[in-house]
CSV table of C-alpha atoms in Angstrom, one decimal:
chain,number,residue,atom,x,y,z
R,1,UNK,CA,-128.3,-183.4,-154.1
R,2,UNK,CA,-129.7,-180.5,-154.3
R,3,UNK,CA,-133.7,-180.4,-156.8
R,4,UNK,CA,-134.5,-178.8,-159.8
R,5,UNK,CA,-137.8,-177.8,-160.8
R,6,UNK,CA,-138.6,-178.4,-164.5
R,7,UNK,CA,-141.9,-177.2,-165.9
R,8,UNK,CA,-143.2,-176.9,-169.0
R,9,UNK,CA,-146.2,-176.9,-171.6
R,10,UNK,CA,-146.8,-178.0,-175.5
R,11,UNK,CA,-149.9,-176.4,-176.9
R,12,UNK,CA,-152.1,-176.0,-179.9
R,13,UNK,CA,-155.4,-174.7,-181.8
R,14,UNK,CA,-158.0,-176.7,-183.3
R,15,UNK,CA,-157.5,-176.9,-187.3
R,16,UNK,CA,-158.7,-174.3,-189.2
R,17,UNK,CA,-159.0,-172.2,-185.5
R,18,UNK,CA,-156.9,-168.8,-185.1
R,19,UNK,CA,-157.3,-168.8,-181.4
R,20,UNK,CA,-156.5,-171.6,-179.1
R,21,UNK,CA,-159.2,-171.7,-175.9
R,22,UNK,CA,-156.7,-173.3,-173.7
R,23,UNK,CA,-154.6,-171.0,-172.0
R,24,UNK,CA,-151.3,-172.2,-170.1
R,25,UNK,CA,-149.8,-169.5,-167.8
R,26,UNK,CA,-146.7,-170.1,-165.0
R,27,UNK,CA,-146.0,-167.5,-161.9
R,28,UNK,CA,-143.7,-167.5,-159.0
R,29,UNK,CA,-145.2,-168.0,-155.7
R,30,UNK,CA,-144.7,-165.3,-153.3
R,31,UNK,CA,-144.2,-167.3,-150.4
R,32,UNK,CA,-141.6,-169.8,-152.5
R,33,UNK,CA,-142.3,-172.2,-155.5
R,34,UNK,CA,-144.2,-172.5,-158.4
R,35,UNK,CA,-147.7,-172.6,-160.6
R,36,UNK,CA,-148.7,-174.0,-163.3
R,37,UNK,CA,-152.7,-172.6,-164.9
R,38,UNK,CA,-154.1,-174.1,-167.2
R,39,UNK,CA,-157.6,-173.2,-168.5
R,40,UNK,CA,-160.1,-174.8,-171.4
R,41,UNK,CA,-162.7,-172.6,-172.0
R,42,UNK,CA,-166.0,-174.0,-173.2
R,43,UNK,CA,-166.3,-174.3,-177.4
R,44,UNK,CA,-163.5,-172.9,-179.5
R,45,UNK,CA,-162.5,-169.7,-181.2
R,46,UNK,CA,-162.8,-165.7,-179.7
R,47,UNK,CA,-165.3,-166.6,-177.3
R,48,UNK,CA,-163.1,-169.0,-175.7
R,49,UNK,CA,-159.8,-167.4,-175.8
R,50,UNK,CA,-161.3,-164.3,-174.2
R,51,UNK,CA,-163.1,-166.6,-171.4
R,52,UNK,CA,-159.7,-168.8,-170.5
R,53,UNK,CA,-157.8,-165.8,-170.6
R,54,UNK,CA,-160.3,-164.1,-168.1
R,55,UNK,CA,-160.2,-167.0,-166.1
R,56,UNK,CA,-156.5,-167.7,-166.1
R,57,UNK,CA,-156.0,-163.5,-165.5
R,58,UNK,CA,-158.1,-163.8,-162.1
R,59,UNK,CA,-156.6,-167.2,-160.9
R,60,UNK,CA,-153.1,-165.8,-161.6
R,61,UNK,CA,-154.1,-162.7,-159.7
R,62,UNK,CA,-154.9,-164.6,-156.7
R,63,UNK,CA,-151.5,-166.6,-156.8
R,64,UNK,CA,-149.5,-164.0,-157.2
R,65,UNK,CA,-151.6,-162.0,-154.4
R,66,UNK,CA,-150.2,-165.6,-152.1
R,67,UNK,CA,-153.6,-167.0,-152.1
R,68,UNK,CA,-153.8,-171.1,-151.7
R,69,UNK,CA,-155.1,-173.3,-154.4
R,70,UNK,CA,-157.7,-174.4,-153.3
R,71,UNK,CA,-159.3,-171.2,-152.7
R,72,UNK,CA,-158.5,-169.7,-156.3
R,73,UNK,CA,-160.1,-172.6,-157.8
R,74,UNK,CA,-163.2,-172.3,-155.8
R,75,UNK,CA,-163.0,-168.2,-156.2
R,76,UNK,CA,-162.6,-168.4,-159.8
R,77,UNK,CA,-165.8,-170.3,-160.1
R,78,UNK,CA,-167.8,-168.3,-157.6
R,79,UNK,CA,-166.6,-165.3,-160.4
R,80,UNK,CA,-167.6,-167.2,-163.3
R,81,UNK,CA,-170.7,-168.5,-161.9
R,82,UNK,CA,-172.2,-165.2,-160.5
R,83,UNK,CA,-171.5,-163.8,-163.6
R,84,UNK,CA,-172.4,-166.0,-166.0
R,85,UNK,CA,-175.2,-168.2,-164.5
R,86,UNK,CA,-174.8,-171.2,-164.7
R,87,UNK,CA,-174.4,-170.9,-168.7
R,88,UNK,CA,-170.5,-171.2,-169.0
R,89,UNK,CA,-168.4,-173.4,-168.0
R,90,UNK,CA,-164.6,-173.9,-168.6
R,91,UNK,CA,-161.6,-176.6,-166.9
R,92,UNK,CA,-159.3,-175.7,-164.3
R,93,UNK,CA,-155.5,-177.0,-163.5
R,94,UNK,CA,-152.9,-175.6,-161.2
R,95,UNK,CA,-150.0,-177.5,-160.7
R,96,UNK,CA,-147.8,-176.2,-157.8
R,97,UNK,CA,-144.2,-176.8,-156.7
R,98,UNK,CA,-144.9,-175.5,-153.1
R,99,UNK,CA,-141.6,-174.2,-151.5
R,100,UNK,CA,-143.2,-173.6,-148.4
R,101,UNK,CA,-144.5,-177.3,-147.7
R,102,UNK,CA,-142.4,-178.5,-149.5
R,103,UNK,CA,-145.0,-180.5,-151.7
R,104,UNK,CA,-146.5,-181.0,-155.0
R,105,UNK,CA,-150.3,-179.6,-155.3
R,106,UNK,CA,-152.5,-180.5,-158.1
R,107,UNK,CA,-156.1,-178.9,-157.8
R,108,UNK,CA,-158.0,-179.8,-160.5
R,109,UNK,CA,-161.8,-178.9,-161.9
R,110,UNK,CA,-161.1,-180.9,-164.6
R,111,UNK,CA,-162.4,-183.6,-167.4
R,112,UNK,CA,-159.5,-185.7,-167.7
R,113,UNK,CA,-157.7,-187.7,-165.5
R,114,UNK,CA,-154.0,-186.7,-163.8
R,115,UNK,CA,-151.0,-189.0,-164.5
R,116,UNK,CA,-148.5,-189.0,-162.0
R,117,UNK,CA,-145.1,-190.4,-162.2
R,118,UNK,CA,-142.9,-191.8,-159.4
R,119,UNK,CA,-139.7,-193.4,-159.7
R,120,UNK,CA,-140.6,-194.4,-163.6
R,121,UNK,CA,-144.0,-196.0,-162.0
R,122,UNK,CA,-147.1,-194.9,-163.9
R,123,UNK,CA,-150.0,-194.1,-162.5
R,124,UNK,CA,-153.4,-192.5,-163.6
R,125,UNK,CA,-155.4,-190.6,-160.9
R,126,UNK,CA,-159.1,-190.6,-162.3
R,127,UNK,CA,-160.9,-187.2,-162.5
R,128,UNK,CA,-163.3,-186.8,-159.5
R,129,UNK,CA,-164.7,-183.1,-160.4
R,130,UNK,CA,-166.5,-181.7,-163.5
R,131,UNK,CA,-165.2,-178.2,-164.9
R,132,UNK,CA,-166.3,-175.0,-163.1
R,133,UNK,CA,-169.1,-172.5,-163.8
R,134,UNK,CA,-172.0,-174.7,-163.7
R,135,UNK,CA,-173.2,-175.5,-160.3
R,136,UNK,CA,-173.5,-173.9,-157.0
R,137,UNK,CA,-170.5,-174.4,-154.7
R,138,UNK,CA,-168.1,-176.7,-157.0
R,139,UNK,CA,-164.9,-177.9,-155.1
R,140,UNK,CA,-162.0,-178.5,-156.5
R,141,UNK,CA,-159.7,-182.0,-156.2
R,142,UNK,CA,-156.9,-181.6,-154.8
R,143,UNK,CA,-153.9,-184.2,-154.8
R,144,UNK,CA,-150.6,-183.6,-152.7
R,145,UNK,CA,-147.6,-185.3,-153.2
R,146,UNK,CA,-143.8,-184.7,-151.3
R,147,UNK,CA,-141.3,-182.8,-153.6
R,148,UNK,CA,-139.0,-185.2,-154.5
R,149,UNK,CA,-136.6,-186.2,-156.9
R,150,UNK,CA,-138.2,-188.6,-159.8
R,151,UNK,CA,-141.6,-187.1,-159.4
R,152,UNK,CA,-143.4,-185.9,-162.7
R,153,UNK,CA,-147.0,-184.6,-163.0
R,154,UNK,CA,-148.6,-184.6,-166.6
R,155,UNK,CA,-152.3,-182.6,-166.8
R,156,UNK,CA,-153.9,-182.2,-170.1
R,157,UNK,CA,-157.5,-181.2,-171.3
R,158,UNK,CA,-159.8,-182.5,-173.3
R,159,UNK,CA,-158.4,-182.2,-176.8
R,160,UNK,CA,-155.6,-184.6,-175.9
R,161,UNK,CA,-157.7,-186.8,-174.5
R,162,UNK,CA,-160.3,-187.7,-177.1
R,163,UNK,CA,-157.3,-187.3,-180.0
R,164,UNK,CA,-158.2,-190.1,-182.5
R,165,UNK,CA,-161.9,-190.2,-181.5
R,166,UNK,CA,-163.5,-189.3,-184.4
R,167,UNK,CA,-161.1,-191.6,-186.8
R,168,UNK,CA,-161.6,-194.6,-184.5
R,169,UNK,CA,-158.7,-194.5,-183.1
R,170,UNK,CA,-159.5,-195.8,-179.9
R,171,UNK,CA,-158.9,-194.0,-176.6
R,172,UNK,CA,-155.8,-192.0,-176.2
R,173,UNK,CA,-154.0,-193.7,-173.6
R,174,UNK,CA,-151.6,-190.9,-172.0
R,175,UNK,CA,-150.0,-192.5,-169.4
R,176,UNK,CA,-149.1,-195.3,-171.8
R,177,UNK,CA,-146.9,-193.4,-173.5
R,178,UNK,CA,-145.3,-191.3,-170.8
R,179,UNK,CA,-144.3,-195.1,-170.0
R,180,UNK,CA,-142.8,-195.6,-173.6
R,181,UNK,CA,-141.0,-192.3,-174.1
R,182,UNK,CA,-139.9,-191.1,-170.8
R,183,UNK,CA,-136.6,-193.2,-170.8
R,184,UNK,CA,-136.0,-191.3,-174.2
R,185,UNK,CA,-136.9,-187.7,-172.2
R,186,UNK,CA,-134.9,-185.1,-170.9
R,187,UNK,CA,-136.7,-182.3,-169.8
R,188,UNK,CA,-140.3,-181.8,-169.3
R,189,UNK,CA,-140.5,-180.1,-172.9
R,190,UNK,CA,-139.3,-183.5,-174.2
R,191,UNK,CA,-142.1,-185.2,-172.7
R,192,UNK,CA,-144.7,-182.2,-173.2
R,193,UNK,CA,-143.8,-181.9,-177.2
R,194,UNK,CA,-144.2,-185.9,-177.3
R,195,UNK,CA,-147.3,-186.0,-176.1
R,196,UNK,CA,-148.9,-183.2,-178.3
R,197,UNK,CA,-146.8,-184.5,-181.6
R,198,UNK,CA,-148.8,-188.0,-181.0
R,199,UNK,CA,-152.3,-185.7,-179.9
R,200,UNK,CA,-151.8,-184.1,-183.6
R,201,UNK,CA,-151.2,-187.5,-185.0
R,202,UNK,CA,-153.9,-189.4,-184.1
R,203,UNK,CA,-156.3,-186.5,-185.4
R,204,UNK,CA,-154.6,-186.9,-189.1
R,205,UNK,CA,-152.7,-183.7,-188.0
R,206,UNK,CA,-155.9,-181.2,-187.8
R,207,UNK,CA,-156.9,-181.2,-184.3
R,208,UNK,CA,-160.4,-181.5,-184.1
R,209,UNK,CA,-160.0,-179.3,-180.4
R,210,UNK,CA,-157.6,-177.2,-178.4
R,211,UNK,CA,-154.5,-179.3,-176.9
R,212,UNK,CA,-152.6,-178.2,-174.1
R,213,UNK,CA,-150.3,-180.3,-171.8
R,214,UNK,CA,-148.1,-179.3,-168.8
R,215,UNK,CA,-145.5,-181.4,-167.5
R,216,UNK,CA,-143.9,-180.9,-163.8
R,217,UNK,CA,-140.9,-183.1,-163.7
R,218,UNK,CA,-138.7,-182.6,-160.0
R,219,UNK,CA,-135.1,-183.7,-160.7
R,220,UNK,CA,-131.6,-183.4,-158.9
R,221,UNK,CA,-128.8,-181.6,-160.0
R,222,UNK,CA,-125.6,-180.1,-159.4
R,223,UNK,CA,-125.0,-176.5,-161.4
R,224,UNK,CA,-123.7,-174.0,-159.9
R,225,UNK,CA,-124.1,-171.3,-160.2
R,226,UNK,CA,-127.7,-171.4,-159.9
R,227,UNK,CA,-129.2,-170.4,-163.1
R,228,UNK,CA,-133.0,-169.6,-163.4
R,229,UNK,CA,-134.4,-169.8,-166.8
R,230,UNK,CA,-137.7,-169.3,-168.8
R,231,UNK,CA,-138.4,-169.2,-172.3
R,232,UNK,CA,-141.3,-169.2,-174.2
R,233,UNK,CA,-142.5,-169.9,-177.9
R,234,UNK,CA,-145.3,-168.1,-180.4
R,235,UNK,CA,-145.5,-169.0,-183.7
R,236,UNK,CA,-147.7,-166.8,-185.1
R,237,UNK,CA,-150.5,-167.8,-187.9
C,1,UNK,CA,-143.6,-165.7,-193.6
C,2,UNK,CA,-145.0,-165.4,-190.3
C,3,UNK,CA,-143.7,-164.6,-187.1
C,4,UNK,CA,-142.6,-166.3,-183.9
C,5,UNK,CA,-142.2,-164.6,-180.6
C,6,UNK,CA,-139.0,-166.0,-178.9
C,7,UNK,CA,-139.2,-164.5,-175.3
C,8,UNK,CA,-136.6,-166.1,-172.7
C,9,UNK,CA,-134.9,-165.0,-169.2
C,10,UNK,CA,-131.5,-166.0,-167.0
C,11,UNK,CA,-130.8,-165.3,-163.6
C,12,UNK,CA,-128.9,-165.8,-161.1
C,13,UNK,CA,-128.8,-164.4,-157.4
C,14,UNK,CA,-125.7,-162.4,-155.4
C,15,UNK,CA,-123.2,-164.6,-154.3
C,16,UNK,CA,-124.0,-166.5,-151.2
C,17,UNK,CA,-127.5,-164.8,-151.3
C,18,UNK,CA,-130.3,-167.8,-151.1
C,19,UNK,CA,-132.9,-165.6,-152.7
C,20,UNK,CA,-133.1,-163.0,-155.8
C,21,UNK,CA,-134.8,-159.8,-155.1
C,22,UNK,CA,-134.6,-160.1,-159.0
C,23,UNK,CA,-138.1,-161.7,-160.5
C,24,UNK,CA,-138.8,-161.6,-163.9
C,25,UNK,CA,-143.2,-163.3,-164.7
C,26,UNK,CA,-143.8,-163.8,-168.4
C,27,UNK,CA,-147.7,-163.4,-169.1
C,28,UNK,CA,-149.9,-163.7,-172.3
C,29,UNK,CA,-151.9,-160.1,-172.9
C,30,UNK,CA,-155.6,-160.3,-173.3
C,31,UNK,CA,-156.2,-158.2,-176.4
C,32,UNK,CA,-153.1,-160.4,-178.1
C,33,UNK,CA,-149.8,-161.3,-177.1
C,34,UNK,CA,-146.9,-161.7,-174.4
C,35,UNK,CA,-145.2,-159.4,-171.6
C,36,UNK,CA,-142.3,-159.9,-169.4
C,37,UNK,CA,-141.9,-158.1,-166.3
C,38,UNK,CA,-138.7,-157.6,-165.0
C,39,UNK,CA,-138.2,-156.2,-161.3
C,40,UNK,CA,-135.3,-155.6,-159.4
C,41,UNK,CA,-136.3,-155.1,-155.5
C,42,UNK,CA,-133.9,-152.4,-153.9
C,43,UNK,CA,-131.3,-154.3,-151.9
C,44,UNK,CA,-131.0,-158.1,-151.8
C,45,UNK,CA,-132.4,-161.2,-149.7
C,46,UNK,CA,-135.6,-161.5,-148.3
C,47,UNK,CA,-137.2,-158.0,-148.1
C,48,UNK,CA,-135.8,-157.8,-151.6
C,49,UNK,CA,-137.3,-160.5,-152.8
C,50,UNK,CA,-140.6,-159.9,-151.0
C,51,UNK,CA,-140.9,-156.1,-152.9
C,52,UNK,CA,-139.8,-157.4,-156.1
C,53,UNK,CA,-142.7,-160.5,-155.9
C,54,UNK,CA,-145.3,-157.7,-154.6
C,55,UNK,CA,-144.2,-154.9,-157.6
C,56,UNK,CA,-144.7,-157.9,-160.0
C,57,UNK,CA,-148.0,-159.0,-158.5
C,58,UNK,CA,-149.3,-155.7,-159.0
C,59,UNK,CA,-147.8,-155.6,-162.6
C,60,UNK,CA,-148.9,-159.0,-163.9
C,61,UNK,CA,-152.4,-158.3,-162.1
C,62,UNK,CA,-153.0,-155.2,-164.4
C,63,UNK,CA,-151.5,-156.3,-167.6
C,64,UNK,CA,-153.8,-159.4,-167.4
C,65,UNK,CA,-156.8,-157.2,-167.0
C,66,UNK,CA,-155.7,-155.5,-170.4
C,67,UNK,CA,-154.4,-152.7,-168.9
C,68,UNK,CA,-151.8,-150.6,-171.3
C,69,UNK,CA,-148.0,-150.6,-170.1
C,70,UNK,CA,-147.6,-147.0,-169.2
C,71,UNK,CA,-150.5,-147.0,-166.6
C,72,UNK,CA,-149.2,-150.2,-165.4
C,73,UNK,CA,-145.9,-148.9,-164.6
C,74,UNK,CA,-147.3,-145.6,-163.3
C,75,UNK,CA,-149.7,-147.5,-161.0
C,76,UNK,CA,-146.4,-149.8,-159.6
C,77,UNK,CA,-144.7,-147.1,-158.7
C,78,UNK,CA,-148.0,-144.7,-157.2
C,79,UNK,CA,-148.9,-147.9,-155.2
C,80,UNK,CA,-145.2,-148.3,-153.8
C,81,UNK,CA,-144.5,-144.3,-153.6
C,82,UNK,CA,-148.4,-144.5,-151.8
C,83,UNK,CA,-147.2,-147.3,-149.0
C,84,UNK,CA,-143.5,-146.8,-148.8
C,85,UNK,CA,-143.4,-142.8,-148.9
C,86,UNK,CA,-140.2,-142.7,-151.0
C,87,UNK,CA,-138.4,-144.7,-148.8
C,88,UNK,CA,-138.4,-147.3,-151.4
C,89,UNK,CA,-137.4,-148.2,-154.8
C,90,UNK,CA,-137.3,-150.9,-157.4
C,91,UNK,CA,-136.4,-150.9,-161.0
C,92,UNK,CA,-139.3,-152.0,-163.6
C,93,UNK,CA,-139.1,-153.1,-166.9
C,94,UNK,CA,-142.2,-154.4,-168.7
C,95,UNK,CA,-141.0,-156.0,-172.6
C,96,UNK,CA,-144.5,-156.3,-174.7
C,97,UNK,CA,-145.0,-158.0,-178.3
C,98,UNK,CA,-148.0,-156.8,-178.8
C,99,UNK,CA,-150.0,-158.4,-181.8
C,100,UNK,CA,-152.9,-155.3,-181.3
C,101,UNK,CA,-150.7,-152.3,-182.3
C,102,UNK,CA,-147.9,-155.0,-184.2
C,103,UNK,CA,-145.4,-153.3,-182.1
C,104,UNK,CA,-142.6,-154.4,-179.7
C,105,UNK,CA,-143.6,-151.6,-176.7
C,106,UNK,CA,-140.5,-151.5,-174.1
C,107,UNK,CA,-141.6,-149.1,-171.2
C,108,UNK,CA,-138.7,-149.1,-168.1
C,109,UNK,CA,-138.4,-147.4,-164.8
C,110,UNK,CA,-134.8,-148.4,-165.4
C,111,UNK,CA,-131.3,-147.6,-164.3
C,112,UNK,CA,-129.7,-149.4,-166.8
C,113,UNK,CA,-129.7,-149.4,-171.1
C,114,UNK,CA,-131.8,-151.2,-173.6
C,115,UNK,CA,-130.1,-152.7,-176.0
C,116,UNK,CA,-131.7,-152.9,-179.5
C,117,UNK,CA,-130.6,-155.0,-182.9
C,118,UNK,CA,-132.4,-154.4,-185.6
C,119,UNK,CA,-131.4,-157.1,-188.2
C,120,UNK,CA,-127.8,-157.8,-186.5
C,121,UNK,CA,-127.6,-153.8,-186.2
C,122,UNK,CA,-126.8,-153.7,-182.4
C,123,UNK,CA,-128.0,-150.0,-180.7
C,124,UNK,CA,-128.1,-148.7,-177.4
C,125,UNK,CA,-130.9,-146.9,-175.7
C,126,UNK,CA,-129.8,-144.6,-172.8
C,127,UNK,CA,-132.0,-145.3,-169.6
C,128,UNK,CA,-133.6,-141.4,-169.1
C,129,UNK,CA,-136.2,-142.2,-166.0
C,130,UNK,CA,-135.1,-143.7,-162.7
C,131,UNK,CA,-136.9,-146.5,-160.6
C,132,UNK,CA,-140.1,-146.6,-158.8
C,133,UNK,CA,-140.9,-145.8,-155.5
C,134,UNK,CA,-138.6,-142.5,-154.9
C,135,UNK,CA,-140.4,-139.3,-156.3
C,136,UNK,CA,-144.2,-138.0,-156.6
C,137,UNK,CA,-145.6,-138.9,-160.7
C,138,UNK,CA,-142.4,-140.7,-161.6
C,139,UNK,CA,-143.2,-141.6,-165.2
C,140,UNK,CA,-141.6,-144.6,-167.7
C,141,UNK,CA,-140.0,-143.9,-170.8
C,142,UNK,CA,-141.1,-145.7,-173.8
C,143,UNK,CA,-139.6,-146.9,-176.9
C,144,UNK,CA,-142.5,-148.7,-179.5
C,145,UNK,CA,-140.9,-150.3,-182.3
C,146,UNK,CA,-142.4,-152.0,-185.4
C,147,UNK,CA,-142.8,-155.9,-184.6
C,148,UNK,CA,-141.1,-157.4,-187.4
C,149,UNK,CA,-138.3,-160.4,-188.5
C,150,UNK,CA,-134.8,-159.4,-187.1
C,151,UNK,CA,-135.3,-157.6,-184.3
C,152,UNK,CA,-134.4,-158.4,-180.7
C,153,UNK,CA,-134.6,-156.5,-177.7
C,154,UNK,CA,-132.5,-157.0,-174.5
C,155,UNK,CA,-133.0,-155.6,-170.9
C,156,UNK,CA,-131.2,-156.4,-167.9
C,157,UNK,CA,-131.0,-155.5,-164.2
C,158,UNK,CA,-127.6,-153.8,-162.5
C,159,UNK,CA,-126.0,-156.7,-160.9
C,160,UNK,CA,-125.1,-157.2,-164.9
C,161,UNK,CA,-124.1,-153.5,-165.9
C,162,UNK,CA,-122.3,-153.3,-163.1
C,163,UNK,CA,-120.7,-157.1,-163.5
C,164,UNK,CA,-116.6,-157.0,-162.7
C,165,UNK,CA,-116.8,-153.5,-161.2
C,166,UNK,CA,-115.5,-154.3,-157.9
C,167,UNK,CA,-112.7,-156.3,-159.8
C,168,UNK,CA,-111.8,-153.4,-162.0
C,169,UNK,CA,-112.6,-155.3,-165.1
C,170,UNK,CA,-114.0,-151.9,-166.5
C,171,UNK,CA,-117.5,-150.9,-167.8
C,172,UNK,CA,-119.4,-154.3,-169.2
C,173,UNK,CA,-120.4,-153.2,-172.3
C,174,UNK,CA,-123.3,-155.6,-173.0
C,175,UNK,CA,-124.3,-154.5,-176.3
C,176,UNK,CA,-120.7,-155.4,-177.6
C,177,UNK,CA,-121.1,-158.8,-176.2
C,178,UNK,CA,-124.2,-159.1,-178.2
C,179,UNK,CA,-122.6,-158.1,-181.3
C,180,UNK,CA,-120.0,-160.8,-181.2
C,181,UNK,CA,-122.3,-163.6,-179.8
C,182,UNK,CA,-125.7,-163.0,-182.1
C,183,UNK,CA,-124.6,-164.7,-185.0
C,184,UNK,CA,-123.5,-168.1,-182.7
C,185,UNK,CA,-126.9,-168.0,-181.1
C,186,UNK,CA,-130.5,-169.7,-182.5
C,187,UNK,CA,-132.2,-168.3,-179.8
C,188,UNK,CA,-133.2,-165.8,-177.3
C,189,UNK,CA,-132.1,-168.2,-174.5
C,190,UNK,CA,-128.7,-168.8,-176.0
C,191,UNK,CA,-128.3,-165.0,-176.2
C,192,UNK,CA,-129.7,-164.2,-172.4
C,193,UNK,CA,-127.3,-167.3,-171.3
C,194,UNK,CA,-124.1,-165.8,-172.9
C,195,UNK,CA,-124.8,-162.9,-171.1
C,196,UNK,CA,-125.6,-164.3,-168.1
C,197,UNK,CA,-122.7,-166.5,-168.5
C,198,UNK,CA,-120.2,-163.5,-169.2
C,199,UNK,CA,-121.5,-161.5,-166.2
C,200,UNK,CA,-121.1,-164.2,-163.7
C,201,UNK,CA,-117.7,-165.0,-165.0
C,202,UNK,CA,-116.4,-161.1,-164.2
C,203,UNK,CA,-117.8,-161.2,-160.6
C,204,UNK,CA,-115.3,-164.4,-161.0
C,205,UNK,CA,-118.4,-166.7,-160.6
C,206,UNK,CA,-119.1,-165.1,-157.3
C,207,UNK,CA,-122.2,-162.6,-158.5
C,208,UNK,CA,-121.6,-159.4,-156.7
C,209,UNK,CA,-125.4,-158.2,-157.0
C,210,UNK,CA,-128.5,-160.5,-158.0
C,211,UNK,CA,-128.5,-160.6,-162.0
C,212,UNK,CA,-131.3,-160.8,-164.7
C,213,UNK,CA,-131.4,-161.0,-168.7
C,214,UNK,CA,-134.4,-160.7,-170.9
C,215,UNK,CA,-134.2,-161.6,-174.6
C,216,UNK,CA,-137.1,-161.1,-177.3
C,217,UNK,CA,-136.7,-161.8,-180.4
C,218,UNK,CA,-139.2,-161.8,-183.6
C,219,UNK,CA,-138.0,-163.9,-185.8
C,220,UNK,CA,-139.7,-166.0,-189.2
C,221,UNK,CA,-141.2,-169.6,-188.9
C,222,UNK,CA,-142.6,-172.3,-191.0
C,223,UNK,CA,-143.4,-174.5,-188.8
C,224,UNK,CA,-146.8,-176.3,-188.8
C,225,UNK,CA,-149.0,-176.5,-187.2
C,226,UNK,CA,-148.3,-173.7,-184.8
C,227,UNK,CA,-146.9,-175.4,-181.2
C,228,UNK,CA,-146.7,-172.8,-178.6
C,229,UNK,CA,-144.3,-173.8,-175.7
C,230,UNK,CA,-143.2,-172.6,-172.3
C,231,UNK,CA,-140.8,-173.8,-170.0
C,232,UNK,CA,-139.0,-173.1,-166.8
C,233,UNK,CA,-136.3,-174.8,-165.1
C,234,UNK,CA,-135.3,-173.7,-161.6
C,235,UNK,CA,-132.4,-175.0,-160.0
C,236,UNK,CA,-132.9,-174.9,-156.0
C,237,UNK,CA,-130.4,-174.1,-153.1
């Protein structure tokens, strides 16, 4: 049967914030496939929006322009570190349905860990890398798994994962509820929306950061014909 | 109330064609708010495909730098008329919600209408420029309208104006379709499908050309807090 790539992100401002500093953007791949960016920029408000959005604009760029992964992570830091000094620092994720290779990529200059799920089988790949702009020559990670049906890839940042911090709430254990809810889940929204609603839960409903999640799911299916869509949600304040 | 920007896209490619040289990118603007891009590559297949992913490149490049529309179409088409010497073309559509000027900005290099309801008031705006790529200083026209609750925009490439042609179904009126469908729909995804849908079904479900729909609609909201999603799902060969 022939796959279906399903991708999507939830996302959402800290309380009492206009501006989110997470910034979520997807682009076609001009030699076949998929990406996912997602940026944090350090602290909240203006300053980070305008940061993740600079970031996110140049990494874009470079995808578009066919450029690999790897590469636009470590290019987008070069940029941010000649610039900035060493004084700014912000997360990077791109998650990649990779035509050509045929092959999930996940490059990641990130704080929190990667969950990946095969076949239903949770599993949490621990983050390796801090976030870029800070030191001299920063790699990215970089995990590559085959495109195939019953894959899903879940990447969040940071707000998701200390959700429930400050009320005691214990640590927000992600992958254990992709586990719980993704029986219940039809699409990667499904999962993406279920994993912010708890996010916002656990902090009494006024996030005490920026929350983003993106959720690759790779599926079979058999439509025809073969209908592309996108669509895409702002609520404004 | 406030807003919510509903932005959403179908397509499909030519009948027995593996690839689009229709792509459509959907990209947050860095002084405030969204754009889609929508090309159509002239010809279908590969090199289609190829020009249309290298016209949006460019596109998606300039609008993330901030870049306004109007330069961003005229550069597409000086950097295709620059390396291609009028051998060839593309059609360009670029749909912003722009939250700096609070106006819905629709600038096209078009060879088809723009279709524009204004509180269930369906109009239709005659395409007056051509594509890209063809003559020295092609320019875009522009329509700016105030961004406010009840109004939807819809653009789409020729293989859905010219939908049922070769089957003498007559002239596909698309803004009549809209008309009878808007009230059935909740959103912008259900309205781009319908058209999709109806286009697909005059070529007899054997699309004649490749075919693309964009939908935005500004609508009210009340939800809280404010979730921002995307998603994509792409159905492979």
């Amino acid at each position: 049967m022939p796959l279906v790539i399903d991708l999507a992100t939830a996302k959402t401002n800290k309380y009492a914030s206009r501006e989110s500093g997470d910034t979520v953007e997807f682009v076609e791949r001009p030699t076949g496939g998929f990406s996912a960016v997602m940026v944090d920029g350090q602290g909240s408000g203006a300053a980070a929006k305008s940061l993740s959005l600079q970031l996110t604009s140049r990494a874009v760029g470079l995808l578009k322009d066919g450029v690999r992964d790897g590469v636009v992570a470590r290019a987008v830091h070069d940029s941010l570190f000649a610039f900035r000094g060493g004084k700014v620092s912000a997360t990077l994720d791109i998650v990649s349905a990779d035509l050509k290779t045929r092959h999930v990529i996940v490059t990641r200059n990130a704080v929190t860990p990667l969950v990946v799920v095969d076949n239903g089988e949770v599993s949490v790949v621990p983050n390796e890398t801090g976030p870029v702009g800070l030191y001299h020559f920063t790699r990215p990670t970089v995990e590559q798994l085959p495109l195939k049906s019953g894959l899903m890839v879940v990447i969040y940042t940071d707000g998701i994962h200390t959700a429930g911090n400050r009320s005691r709430a214990g640590t927000f254990d992600v992958s254990a509820v992709i586990g719980d809810i993704q029986h219940l889940c039809n699409s990667s929204q499904d999962v993406a929306n279920a994993i912010l609603d708890q996010s916002v839960a656990r902090d009494q409903g006024r996030p005490s950061d920026d929350m983003a999640v993106v959720v690759l799911t790779i599926a079979e299916h058999s439509g025809d014909p073969l209908v592309r869509s996108i669509n895409m949600r702002i609520p404004l304040p």
